C-alpha positions in Angstrom: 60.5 71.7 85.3 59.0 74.5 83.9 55.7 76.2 82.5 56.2 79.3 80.2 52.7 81.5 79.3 52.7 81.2 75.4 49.9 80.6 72.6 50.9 77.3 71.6 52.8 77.0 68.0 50.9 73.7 66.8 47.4 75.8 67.7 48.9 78.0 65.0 48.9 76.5 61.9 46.1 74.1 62.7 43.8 77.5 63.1 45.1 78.8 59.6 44.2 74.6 58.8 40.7 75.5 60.2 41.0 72.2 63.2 39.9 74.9 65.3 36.8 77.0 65.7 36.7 78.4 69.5 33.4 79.8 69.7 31.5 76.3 68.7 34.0 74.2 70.2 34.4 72.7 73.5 37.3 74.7 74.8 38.4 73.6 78.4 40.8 74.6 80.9 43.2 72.0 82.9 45.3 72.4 85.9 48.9 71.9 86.1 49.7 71.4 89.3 52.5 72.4 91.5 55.8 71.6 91.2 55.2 69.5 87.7 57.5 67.5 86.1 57.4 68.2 82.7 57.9 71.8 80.1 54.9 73.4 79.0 55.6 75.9 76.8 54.9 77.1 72.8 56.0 73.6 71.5 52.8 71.9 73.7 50.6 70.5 71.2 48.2 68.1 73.2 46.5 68.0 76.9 48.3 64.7 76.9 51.5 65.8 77.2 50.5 67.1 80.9 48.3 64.2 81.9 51.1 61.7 80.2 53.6 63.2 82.8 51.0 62.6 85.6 51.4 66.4 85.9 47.4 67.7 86.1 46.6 68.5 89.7 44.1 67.2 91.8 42.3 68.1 94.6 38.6 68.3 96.4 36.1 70.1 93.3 38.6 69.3 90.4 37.9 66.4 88.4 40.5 65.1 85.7 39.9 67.1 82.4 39.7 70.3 83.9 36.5 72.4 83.1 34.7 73.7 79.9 35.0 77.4 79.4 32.5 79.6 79.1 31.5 82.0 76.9 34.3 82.0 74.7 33.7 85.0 71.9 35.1 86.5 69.3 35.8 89.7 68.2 38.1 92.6 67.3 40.0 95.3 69.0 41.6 97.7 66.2 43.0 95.3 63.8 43.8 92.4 66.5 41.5 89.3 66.6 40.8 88.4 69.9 39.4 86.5 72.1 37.2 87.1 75.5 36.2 83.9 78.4 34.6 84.2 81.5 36.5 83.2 84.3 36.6 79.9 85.1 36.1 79.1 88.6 36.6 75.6 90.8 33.8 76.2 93.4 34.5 74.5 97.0 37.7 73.3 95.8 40.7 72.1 97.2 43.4 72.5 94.6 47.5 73.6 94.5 48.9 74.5 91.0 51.3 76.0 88.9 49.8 77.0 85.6 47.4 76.0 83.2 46.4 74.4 79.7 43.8 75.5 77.8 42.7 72.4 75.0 40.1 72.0 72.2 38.0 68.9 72.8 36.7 69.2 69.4 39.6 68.6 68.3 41.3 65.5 70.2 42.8 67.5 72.8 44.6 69.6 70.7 46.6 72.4 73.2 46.0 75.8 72.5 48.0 77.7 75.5 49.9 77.6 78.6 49.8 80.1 81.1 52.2 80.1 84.2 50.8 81.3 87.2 53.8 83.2 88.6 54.0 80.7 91.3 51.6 77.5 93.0 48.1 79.0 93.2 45.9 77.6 96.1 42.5 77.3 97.4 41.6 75.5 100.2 37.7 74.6 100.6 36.8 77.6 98.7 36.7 78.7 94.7 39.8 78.1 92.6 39.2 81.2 90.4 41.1 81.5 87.1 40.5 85.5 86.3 41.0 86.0 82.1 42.7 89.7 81.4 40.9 92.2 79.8 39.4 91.3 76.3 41.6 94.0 74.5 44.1 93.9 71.7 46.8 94.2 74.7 46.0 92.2 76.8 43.3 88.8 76.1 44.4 85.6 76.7 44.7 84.5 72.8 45.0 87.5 70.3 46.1 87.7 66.7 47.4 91.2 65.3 
């Protein structure tokens, strides 16, 4: 089907709700591998909507859940709240996919984005790196203006 890059709208309103807090909570990052099944998009409320369509990849050096994040911090660019993560890397990993979901733990799984990959990403007995954009009001991964 189809993966579309968006903030997720159900990590929306549960942030104004305060279900998430992303620098204290567990914040990890799952595969979606190539080719998936289902749509992940800005209606994606749950990492089990891609492991319930049996659509998280899986290879050497990935393991079911994905991996926790690192350094997730907050901060501010102008007026735009945003948000900065190390990138994430799969080391000795041999892994195909598509995109990505990125999930609060703390919060049963609750999704929090997608991100497309512009095409099946693959590493083959090496690191799987995910590279985060710049931490700026233009450009990081999750920002509120």
């Amino acid at each position: 089907m189809a993966i579309t890059t968006a903030m997720c709208t159900s990590f929306k309103s549960e942030l104004l709700g305060g279900t998430h807090d992303l620098d204290t909570h567990n914040i990890y990052l799952a595969l979606i591998k190539a080719s998936p099944t289902g749509t992940y998009d800005a209606t994606t409320t749950n990492y089990s909507d891609v492991t319930g369509n049996s659509d998280e990849a899986t290879g050497t050096g990935y393991s079911a859940g994905g991996q926790l994040l690192d350094n997730v911090t907050i901060s501010v660019d102008g007026t735009t709240a945003i948000i900065d993560i190390d990138d994430e890397v799969f080391t000795s990993s041999t892994i195909s996919a598509d995109g990505c979901i990125i999930y609060n733990t703390n919060a049963s799984n609750a999704a929090i984005a997608v991100i497309d990959f512009g095409g099946t990403k693959t590493s083959t007995n090496g690191d799987y790196t995910i590279q985060f954009p710049a931490a700026d009001a233009s450009n990081a991964i999750i920002r509120i203006a």
